mmCIF file of C-alpha atoms in Angstrom:
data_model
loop_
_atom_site.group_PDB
_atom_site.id
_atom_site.type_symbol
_atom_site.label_atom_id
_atom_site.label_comp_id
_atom_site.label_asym_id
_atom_site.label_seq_id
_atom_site.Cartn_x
_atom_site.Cartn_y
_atom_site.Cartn_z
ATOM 1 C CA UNK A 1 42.167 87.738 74.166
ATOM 2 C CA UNK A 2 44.919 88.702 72.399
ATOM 3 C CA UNK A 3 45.695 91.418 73.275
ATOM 4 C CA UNK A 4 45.408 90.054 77.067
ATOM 5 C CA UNK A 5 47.998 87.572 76.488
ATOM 6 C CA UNK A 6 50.405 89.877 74.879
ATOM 7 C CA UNK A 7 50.274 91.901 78.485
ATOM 8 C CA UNK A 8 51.022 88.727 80.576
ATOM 9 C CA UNK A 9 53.816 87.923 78.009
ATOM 10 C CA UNK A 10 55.174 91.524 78.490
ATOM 11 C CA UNK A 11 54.534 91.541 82.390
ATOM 12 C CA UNK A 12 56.172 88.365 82.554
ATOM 13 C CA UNK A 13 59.339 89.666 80.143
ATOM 14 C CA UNK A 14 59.384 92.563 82.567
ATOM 15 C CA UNK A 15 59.363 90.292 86.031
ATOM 16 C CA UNK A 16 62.034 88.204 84.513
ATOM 17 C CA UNK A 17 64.464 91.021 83.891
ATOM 18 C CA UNK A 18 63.761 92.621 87.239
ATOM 19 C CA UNK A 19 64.139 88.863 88.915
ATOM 20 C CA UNK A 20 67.564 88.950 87.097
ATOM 21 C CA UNK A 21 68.830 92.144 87.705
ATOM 22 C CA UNK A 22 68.080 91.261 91.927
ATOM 23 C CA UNK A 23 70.037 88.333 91.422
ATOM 24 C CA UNK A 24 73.055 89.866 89.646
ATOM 25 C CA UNK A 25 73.054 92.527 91.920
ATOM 26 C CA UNK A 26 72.790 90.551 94.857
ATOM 27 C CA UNK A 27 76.286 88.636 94.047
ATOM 28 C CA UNK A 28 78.954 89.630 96.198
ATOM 29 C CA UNK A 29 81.793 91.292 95.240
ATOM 30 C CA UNK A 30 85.232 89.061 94.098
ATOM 31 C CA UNK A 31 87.651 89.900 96.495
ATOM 32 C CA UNK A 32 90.364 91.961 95.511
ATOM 33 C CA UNK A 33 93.779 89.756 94.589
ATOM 34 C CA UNK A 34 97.213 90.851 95.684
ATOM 35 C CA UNK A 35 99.071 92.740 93.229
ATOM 36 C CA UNK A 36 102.590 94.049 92.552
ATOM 37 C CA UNK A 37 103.568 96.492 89.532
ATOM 38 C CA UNK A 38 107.139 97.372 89.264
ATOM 39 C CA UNK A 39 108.386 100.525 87.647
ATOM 40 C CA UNK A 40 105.897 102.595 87.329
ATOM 41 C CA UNK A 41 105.918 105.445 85.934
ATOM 42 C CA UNK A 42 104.893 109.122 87.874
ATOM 43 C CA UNK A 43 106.809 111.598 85.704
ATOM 44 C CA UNK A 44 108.591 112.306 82.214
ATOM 45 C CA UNK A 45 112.124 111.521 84.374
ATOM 46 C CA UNK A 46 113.794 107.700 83.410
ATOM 47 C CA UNK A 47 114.438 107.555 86.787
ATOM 48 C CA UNK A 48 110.828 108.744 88.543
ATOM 49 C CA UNK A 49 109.278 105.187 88.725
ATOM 50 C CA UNK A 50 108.297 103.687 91.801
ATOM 51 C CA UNK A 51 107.371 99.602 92.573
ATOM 52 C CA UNK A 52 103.913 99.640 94.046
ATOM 53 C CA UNK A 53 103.033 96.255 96.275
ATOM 54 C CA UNK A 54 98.683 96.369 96.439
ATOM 55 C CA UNK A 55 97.392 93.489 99.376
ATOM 56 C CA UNK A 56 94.756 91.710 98.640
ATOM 57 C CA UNK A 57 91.076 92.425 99.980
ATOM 58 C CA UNK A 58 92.065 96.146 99.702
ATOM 59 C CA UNK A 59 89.229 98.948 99.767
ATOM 60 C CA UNK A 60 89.062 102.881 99.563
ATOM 61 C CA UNK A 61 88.414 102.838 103.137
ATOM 62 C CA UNK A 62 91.089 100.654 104.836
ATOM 63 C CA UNK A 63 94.297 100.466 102.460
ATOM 64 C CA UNK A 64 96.480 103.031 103.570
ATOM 65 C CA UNK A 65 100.140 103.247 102.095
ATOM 66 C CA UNK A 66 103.648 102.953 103.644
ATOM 67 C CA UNK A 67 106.318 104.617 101.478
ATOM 68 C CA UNK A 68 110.007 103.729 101.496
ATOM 69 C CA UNK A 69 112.688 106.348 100.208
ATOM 70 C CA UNK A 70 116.194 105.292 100.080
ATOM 71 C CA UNK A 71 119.424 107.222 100.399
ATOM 72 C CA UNK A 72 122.485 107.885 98.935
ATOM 73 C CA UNK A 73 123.554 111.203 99.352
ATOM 74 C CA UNK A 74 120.827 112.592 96.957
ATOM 75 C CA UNK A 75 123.395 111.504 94.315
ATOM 76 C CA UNK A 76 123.062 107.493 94.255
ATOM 77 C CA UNK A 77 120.836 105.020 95.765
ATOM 78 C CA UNK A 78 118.308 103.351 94.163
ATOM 79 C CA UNK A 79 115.034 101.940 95.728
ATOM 80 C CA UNK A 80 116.214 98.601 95.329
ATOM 81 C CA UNK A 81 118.702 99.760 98.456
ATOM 82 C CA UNK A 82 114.647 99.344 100.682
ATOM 83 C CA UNK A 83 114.072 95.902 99.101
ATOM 84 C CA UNK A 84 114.843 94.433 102.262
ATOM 85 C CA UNK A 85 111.885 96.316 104.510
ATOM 86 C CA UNK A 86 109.465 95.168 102.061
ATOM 87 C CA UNK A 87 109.136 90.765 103.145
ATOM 88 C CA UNK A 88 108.826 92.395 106.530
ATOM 89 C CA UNK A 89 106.298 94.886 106.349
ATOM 90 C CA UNK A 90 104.059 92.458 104.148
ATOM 91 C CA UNK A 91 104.335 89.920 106.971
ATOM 92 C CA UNK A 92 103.450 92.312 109.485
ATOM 93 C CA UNK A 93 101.030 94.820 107.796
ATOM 94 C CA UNK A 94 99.288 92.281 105.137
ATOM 95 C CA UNK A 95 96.635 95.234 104.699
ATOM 96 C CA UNK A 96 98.440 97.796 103.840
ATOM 97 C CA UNK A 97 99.942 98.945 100.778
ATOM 98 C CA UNK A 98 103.469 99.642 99.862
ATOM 99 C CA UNK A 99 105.743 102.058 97.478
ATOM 100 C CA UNK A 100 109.046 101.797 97.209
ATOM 101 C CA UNK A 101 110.200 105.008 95.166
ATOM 102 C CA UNK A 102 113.041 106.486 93.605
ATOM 103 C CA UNK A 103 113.732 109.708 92.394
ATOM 104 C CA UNK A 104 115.820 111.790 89.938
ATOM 105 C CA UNK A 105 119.320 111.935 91.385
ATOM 106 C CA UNK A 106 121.389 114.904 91.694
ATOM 107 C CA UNK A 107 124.046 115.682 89.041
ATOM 108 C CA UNK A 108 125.966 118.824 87.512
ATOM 109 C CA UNK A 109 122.409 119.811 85.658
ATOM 110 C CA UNK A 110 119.861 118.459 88.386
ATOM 111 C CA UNK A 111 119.606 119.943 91.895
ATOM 112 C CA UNK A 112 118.330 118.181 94.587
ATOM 113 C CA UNK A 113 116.309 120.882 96.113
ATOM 114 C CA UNK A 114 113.879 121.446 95.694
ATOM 115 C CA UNK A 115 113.809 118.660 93.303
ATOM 116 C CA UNK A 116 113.391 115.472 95.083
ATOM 117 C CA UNK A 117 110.771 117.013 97.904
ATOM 118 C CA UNK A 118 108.989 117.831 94.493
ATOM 119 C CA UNK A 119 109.073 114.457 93.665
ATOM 120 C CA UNK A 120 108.010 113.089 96.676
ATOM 121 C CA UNK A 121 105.216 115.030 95.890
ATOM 122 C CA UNK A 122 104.284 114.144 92.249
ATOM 123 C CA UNK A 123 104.211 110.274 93.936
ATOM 124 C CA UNK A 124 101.455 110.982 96.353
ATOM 125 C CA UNK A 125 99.800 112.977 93.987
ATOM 126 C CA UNK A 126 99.637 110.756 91.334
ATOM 127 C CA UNK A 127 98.535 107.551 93.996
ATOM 128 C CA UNK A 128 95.925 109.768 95.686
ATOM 129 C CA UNK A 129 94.517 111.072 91.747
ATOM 130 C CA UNK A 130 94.228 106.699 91.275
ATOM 131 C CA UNK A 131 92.933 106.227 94.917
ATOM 132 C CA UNK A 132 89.867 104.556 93.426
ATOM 133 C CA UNK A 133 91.469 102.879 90.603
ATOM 134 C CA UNK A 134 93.643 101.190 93.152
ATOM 135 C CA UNK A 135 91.401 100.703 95.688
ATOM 136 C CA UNK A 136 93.991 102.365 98.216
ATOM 137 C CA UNK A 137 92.763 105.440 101.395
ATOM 138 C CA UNK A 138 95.681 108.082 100.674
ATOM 139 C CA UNK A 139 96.460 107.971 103.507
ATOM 140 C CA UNK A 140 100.450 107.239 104.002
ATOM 141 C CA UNK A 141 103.790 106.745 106.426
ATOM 142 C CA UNK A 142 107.212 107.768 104.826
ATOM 143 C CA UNK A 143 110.292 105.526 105.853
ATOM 144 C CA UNK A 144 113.158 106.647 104.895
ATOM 145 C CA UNK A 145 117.159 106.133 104.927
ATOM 146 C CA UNK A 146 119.979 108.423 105.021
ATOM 147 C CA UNK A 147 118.820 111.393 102.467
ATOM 148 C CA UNK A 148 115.695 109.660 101.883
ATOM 149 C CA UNK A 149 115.372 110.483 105.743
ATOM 150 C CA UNK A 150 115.819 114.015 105.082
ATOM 151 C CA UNK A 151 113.560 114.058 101.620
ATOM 152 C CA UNK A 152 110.835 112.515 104.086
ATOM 153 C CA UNK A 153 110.871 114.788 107.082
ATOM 154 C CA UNK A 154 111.600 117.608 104.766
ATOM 155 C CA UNK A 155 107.941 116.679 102.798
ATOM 156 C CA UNK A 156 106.458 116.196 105.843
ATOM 157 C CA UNK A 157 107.540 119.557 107.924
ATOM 158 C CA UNK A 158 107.569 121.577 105.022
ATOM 159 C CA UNK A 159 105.127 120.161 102.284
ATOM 160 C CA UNK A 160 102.544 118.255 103.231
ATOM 161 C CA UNK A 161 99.516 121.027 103.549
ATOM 162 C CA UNK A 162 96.972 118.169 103.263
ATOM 163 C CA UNK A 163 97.829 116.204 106.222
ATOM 164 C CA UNK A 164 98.737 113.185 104.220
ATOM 165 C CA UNK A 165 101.445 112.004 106.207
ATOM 166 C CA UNK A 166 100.411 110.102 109.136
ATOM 167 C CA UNK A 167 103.998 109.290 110.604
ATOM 168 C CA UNK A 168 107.760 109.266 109.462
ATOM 169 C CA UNK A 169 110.311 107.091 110.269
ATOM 170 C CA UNK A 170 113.864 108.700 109.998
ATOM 171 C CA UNK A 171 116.861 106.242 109.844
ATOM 172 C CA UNK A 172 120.268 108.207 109.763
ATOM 173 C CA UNK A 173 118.442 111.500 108.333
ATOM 174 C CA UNK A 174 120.857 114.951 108.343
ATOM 175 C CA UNK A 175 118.309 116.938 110.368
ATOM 176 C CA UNK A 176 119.986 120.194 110.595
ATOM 177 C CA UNK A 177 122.600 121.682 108.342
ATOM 178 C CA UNK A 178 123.498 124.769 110.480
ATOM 179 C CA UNK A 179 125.131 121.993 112.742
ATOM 180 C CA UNK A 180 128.792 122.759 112.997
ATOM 181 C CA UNK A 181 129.267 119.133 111.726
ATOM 182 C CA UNK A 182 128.523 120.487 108.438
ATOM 183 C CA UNK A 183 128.939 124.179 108.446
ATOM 184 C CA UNK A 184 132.753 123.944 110.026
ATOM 185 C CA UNK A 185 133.850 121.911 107.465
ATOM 186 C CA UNK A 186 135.375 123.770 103.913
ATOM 187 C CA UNK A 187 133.627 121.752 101.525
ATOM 188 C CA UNK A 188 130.240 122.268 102.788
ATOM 189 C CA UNK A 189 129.796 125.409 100.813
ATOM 190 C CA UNK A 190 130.260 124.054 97.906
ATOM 191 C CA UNK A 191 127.953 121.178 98.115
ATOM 192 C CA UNK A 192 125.409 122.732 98.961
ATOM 193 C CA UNK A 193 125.584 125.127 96.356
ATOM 194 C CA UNK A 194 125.809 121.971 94.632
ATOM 195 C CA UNK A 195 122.538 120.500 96.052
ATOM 196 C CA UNK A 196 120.102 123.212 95.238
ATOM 197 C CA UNK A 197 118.342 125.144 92.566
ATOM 198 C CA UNK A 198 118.822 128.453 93.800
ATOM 199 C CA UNK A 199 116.292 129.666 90.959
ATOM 200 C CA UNK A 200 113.674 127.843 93.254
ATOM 201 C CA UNK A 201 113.871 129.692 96.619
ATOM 202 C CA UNK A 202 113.674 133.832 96.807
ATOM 203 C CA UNK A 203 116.937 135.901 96.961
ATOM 204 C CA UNK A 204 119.351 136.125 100.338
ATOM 205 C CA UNK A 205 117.562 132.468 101.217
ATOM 206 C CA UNK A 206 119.284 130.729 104.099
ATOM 207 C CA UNK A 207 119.698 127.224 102.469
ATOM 208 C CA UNK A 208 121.292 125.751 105.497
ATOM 209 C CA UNK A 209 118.069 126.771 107.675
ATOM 210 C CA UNK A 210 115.329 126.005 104.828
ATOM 211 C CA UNK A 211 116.737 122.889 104.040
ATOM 212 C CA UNK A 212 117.185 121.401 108.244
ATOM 213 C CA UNK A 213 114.095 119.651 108.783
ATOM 214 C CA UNK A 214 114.736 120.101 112.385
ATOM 215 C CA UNK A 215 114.275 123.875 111.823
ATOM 216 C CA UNK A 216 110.779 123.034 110.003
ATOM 217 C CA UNK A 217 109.187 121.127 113.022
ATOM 218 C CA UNK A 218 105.521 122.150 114.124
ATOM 219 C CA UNK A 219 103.027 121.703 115.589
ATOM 220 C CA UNK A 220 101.578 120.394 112.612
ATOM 221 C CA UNK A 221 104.494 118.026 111.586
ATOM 222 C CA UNK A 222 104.051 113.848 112.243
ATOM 223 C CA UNK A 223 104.563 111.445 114.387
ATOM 224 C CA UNK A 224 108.422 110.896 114.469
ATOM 225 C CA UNK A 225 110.805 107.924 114.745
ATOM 226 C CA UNK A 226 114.328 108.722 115.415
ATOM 227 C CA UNK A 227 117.449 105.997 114.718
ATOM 228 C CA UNK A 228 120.636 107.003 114.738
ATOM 229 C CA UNK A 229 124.267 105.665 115.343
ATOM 230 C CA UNK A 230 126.802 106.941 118.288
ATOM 231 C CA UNK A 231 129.495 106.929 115.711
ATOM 232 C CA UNK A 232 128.112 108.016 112.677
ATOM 233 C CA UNK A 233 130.735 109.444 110.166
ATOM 234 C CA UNK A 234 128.335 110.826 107.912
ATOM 235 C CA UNK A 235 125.423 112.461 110.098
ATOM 236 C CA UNK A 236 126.570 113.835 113.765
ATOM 237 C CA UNK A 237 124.607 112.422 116.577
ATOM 238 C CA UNK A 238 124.404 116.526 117.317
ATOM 239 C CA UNK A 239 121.613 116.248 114.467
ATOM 240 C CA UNK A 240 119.509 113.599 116.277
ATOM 241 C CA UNK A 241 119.823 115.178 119.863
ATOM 242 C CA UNK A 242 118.187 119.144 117.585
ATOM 243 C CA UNK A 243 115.575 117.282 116.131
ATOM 244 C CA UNK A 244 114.499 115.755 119.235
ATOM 245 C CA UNK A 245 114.402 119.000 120.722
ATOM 246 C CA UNK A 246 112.824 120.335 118.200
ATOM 247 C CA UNK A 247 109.979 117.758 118.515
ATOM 248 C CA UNK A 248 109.709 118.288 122.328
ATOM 249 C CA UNK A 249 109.284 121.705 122.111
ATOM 250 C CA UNK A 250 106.295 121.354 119.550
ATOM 251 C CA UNK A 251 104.954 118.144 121.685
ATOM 252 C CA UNK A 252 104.754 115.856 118.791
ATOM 253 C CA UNK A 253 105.067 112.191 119.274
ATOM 254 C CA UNK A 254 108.238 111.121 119.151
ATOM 255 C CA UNK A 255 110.860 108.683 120.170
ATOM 256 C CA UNK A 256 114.894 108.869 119.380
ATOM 257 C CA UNK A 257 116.893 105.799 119.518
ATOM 258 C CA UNK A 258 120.529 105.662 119.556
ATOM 259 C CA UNK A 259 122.445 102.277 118.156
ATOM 260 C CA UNK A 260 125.865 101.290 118.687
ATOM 261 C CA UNK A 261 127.699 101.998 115.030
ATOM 262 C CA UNK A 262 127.465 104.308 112.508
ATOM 263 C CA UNK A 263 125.746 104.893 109.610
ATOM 264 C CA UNK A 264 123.350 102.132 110.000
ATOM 265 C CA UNK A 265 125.625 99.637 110.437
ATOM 266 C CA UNK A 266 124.373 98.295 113.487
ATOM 267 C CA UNK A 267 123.870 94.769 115.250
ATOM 268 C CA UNK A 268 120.874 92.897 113.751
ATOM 269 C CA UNK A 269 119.219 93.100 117.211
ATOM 270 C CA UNK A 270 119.292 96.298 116.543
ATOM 271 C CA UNK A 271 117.946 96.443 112.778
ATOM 272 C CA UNK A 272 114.706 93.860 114.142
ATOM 273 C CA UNK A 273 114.267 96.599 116.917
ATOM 274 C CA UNK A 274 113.948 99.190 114.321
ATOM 275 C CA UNK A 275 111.878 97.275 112.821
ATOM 276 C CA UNK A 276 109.432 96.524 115.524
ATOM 277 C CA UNK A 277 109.446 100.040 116.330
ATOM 278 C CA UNK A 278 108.324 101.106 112.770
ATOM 279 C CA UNK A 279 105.731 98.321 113.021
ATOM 280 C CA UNK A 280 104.266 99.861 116.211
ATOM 281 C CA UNK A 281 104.186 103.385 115.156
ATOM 282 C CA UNK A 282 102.178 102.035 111.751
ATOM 283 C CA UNK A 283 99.525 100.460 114.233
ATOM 284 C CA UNK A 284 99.015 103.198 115.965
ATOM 285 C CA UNK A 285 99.349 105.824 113.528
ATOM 286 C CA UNK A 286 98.445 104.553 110.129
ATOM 287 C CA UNK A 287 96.073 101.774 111.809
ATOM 288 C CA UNK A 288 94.096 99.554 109.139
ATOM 289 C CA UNK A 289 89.854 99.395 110.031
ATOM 290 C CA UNK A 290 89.065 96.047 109.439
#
């Protein structure tokens, strides 16, 4: 008899556990809050830190990333510069995520190439190593302004082997650097010997043809959106019309639009436009599966 009754005890120990484990297991999930983390870090650099915005309800399989870059002439600019994308894009794409970087700006010691495509790099590395951590899909769109146009069609033509990049969105980019624009005039020489590590690329290296992402398209570049100003003092409107080209010929995507003003200093009708534009590519090319 004993013995009997220590069986039942154990059987019933044993039905308990198993009664609790269904139950614990059968609790759903807490949904995900919204999250925002600001400077952080991706590299030994002070100034590689990005601001990462996570949505709430995010999962591996849905959260896919938009990425702002902003410009300065690859010596200034700081991310702070994209701030004012960021209400927007939350408003309109609740379900995505966002990173607004910056990167280490050129000086007398620093280049810029290959430097900040390199860093560009290290960024989606490092999210796409914490994809599950984060509960983000690496899956991303890069925005960006002025040279953090041409640092994001540059990663995109030239370095993205995995197919990260879904789309780009190029506001005021320099596109091509062969462009009499830039090659006619005395000082360009000098800057860009200024610009880039020559260490980096092989002997006798063209760096006004490496370095035009409008000499990089493919067939296996992105989705493209084009804004530029008909009076731009800083980036011809010659460099919009070659990239366009350049696009048409290798039958990506694509759409150019041309603003009255110059470098991005345009009418707010035309700023929402943009806008809209951006927020149409992102549905249909970085689209969220609910």
């Amino acid at each position: 008899m004993k013995k009997l009754l220590v069986i039942i005890l154990f059987l019933g120990i044993q039905f308990g556990y198993v009664s609790c484990s269904k139950d614990n297991d059968s609790r759903p999930e807490q949904p995900l809050v919204a999250e925002t983390f600001l400077n952080v870090s991706y590299g030994n650099n002070a100034q590689e830190k990005y601001d990462l915005y996570l949505p709430e309800n995010r999962s591996t399989e849905k959260t896919k990333v938009i990425v702002l870059v902003h410009g300065g002439g690859w010596t200034g600019g700081d991310k702070a510069d994209m701030d004012f994308l960021i209400p927007y894009i939350k408003l309109r794409h609740p379900d995505h995520a966002i990173v607004n970087i910056n990167y280490v700006l050129a000086d007398i010691n620093t280049p810029a190439f290959p430097n900040q495509f390199l860093d560009l790099d290290a960024v989606i590395n490092k999210l796409t190593s914490e994809k599950d951590e984060l509960h983000i899909l690496p899956e991303f769109a890069l925005i960006g302004a002025s040279a953090g146009a041409h640092i994001s069609l540059m990663y995109d033509y030239a370095y993205d082997t995995d197919d990260q990049v879904k789309l780009v969105g190029d506001i005021v980019g320099p596109s091509d650097f062969t462009d009499p624009f830039y090659s006619e005039n005395p000082d360009f020489p000098f800057l860009m010997a200024a610009l880039v590590d020559e260490n980096a690329y092989p002997p006798g290296t063209n760096y006004a043809e490496v370095l035009s992402p409008a000499l990089r398209v493919s067939n296996n570049s992105s989705p493209t959106l084009l804004f530029y100003g008909n009076a731009d003092p800083l980036v011809s409107l010659s460099n919009a019309t070659t990239l366009n080209s350049a696009l048409d010929n290798a039958q990506i995507d694509h759409t150019l639009n041309i603003y009255e003003g110059g470098h991005g200093d345009w009418a707010n009708v035309d700023i929402e436009d943009m806008k809209a534009q951006i927020s149409a590519y992102v549905d249909t090319y970085l689209e969220v599966d609910n």
